[in-house]
PDB file of C-alpha atoms in Angstrom:
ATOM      1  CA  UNK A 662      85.155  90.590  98.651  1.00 71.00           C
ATOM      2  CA  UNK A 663      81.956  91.462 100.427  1.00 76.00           C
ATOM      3  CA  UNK A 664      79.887  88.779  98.467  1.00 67.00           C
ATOM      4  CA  UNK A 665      82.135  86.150  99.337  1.00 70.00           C
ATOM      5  CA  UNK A 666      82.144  86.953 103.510  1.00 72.00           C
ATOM      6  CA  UNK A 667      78.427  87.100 102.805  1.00 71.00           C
ATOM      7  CA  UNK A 668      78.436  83.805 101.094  1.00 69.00           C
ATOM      8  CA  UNK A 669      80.878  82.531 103.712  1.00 69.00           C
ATOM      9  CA  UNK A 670      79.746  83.544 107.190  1.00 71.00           C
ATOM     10  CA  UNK A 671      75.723  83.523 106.435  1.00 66.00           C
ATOM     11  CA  UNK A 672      75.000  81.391 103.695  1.00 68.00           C
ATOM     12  CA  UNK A 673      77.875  78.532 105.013  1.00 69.00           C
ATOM     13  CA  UNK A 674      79.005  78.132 101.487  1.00 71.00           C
ATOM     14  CA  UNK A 675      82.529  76.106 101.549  1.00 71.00           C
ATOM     15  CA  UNK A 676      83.998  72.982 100.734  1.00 80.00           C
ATOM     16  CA  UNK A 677      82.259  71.085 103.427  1.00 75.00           C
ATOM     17  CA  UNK A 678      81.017  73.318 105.368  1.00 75.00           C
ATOM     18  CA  UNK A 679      76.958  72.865 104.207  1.00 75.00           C
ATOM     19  CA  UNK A 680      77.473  69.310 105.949  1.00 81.00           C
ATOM     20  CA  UNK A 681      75.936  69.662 109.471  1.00 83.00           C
ATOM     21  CA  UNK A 682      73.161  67.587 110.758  1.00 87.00           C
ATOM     22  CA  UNK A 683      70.462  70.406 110.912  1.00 83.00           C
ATOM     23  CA  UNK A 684      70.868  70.230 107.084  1.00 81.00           C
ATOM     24  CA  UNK A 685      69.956  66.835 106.444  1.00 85.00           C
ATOM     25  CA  UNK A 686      66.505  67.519 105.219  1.00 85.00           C
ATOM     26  CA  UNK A 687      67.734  69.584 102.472  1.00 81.00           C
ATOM     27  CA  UNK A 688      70.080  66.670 101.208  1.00 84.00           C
ATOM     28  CA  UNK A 689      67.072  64.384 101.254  1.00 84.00           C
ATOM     29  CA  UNK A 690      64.928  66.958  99.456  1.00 81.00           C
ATOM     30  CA  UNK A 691      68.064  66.962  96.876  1.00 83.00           C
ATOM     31  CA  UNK A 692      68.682  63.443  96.823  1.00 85.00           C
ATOM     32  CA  UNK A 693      66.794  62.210  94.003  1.00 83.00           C
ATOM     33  CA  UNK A 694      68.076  64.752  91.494  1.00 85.00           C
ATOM     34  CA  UNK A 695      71.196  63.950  92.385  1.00 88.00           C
ATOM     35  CA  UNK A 696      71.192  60.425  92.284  1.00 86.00           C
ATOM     36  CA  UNK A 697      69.488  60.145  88.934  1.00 85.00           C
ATOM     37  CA  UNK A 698      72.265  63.329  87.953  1.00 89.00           C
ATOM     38  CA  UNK A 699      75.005  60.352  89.254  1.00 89.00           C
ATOM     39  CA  UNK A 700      73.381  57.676  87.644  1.00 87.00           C
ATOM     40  CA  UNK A 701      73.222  59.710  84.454  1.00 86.00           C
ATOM     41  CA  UNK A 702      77.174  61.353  84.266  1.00 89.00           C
ATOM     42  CA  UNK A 703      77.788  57.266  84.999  1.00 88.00           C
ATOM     43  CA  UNK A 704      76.256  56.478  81.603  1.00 84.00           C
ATOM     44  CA  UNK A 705      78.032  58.529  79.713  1.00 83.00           C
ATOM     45  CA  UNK A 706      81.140  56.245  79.202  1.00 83.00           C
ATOM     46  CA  UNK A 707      78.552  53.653  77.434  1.00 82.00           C
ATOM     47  CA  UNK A 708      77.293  56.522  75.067  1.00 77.00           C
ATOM     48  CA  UNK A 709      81.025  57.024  74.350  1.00 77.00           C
ATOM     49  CA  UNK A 710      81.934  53.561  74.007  1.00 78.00           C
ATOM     50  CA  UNK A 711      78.779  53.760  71.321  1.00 76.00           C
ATOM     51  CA  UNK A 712      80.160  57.017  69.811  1.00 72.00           C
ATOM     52  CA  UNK A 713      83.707  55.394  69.133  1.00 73.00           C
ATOM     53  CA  UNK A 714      82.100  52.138  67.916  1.00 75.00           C
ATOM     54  CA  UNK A 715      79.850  54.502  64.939  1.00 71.00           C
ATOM     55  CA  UNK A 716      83.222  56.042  64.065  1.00 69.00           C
ATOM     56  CA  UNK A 717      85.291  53.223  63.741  1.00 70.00           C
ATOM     57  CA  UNK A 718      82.174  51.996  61.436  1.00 71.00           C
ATOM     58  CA  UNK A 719      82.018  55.046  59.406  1.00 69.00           C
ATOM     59  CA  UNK A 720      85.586  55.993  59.009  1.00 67.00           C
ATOM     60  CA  UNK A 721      86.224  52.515  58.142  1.00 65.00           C
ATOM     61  CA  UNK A 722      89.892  50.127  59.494  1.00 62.00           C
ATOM     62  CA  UNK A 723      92.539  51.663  57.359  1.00 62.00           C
ATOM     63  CA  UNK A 724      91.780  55.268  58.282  1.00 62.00           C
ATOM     64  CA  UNK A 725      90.796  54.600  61.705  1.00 57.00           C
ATOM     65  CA  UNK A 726      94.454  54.418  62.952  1.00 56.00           C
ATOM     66  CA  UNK A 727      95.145  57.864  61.396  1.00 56.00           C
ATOM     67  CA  UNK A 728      92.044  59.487  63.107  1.00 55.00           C
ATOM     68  CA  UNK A 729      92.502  61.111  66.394  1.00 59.00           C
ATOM     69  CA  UNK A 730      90.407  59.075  68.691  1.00 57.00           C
ATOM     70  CA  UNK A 731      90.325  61.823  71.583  1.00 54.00           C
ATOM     71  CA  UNK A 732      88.948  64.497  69.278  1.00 58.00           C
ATOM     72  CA  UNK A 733      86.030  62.019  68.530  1.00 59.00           C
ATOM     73  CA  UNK A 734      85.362  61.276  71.199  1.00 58.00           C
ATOM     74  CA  UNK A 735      85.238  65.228  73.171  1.00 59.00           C
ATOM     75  CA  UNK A 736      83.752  66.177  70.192  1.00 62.00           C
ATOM     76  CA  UNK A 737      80.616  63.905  70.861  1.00 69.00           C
ATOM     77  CA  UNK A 738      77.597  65.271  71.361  1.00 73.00           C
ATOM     78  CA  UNK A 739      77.232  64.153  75.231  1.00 76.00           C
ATOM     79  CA  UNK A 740      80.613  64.942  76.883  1.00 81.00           C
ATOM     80  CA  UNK A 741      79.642  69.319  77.125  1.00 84.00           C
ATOM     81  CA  UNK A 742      76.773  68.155  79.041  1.00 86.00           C
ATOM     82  CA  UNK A 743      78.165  66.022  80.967  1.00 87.00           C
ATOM     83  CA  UNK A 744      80.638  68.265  82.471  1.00 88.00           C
ATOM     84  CA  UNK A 745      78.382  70.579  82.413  1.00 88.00           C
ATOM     85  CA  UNK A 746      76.245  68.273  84.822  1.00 89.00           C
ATOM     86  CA  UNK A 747      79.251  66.935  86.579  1.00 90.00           C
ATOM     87  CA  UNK A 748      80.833  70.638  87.279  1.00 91.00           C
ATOM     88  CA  UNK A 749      76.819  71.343  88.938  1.00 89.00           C
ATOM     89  CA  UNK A 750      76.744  68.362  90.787  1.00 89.00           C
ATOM     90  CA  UNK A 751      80.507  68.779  92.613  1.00 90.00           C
ATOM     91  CA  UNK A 752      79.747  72.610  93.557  1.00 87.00           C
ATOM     92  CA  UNK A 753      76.406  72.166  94.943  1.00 84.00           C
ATOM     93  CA  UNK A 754      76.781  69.174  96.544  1.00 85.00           C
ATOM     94  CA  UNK A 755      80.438  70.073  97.843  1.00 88.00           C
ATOM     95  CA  UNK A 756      80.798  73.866  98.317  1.00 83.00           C
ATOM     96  CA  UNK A 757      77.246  75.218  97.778  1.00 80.00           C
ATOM     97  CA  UNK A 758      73.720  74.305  99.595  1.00 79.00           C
ATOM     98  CA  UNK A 759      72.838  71.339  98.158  1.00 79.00           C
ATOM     99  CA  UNK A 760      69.161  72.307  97.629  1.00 79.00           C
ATOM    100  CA  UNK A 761      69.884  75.150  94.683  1.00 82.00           C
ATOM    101  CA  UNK A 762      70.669  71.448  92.699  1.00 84.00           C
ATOM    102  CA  UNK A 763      66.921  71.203  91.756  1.00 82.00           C
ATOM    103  CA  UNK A 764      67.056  74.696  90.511  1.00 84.00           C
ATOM    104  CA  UNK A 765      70.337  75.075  88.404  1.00 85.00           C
ATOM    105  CA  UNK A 766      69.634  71.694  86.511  1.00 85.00           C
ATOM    106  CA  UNK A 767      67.052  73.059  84.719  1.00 81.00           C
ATOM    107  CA  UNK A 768      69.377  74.096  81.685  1.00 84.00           C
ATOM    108  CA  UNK A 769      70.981  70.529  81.536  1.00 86.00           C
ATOM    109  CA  UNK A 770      69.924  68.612  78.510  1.00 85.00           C
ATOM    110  CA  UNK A 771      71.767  65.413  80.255  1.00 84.00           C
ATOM    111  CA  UNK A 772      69.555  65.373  83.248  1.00 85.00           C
ATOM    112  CA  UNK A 773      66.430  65.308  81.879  1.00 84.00           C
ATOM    113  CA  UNK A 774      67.201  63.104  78.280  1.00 84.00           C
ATOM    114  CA  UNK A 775      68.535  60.406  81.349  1.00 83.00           C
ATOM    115  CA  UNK A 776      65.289  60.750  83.481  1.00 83.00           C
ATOM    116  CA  UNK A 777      63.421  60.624  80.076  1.00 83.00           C
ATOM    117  CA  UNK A 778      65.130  57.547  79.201  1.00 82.00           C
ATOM    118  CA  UNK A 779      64.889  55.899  82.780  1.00 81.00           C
ATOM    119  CA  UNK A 780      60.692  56.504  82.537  1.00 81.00           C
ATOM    120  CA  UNK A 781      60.962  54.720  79.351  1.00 82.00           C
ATOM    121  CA  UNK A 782      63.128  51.705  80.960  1.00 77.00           C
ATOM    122  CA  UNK A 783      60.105  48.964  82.470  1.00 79.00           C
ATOM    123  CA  UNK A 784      62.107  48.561  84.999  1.00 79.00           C
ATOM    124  CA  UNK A 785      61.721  49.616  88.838  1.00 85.00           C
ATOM    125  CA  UNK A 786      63.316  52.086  88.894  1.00 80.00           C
ATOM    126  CA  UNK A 787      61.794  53.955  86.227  1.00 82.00           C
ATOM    127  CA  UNK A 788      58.402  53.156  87.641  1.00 86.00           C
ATOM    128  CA  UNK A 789      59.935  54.709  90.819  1.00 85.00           C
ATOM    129  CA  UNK A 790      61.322  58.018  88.909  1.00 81.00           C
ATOM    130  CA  UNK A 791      57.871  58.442  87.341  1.00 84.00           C
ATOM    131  CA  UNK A 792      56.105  57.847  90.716  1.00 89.00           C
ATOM    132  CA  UNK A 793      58.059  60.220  92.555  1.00 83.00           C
ATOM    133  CA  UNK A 794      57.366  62.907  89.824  1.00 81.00           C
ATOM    134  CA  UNK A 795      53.993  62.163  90.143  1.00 87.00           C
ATOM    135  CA  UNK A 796      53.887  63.046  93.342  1.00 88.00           C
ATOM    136  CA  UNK A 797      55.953  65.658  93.259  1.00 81.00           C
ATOM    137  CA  UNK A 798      54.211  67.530  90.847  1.00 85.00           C
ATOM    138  CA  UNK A 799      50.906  67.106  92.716  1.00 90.00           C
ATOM    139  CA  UNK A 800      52.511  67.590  96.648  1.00 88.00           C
ATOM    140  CA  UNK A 801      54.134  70.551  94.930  1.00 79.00           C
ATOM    141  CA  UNK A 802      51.064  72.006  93.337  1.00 85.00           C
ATOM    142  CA  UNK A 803      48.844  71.977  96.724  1.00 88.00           C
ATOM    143  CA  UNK A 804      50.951  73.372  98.792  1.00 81.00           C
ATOM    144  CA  UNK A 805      52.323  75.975  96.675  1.00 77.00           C
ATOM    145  CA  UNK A 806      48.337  76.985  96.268  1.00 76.00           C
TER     146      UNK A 806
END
């Protein structure tokens, strides 16, 4: 198709082929949203692990052998959004340029609950999420004025 020699031959969209050392700034512009996007699709195995434990709880020992344990657990409420995040996160850092990340995240409940719940952590990393938000926001403002 014409879109996809367009995509192809101007826009170097590819497995790959967005990798080239005159595109480095644009994976350090992306960088943080995808490492707190990694750090988030990690922690989804402990909200599972969580999920699992509340429905052995609820449904009690007896029945829990006759429950399907897949169906509770890709019927939680996390695992849509996490390949929803994941399935983002391969194509843009993979086949697309890496810098539309920051823009297609936006409808990803994941992303935002984990950066939500890393600014609540004390820990140094939070303080470092909210600091470079903080800046962020501000850098962004001024020179978008």
């Amino acid at each position: 198709s014409v879109y996809g020699y367009v995509q192809a031959k101007h826009w170097g969209v590819g497995f790959l082929s967005y990798w080239k050392l005159s595109n480095a700034p644009r994976f350090l512009l992306a960088a943080p949203a995808v490492a707190c996007a990694w750090d988030g699709l990690r922690r989804v195995p402990e909200l599972l692990q969580e999920a699992l434990e509340d429905a052995r709880r609820i449904v009690g020992p007896k029945e829990w052998r006759t429950r399907n344990v897949v169906w509770t657990v890709c019927t939680h409420w996390a695992v849509p959004y996490a390949v929803q995040l994941g399935v983002m996160l391969l194509i843009c850092v993979f086949f697309a340029n890496v810098e539309i990340f920051t823009r297609i995240i936006l409808p990803c409940p994941l992303f935002f609950w984990h950066l939500a719940a890393l600014i609540d952590d004390d820990s140094a990393l939070g303080k470092g999420v909210l600091f470079i938000h903080c800046v962020f926001f501000f850098v962004g403002t001024i020179l978008f004025v």
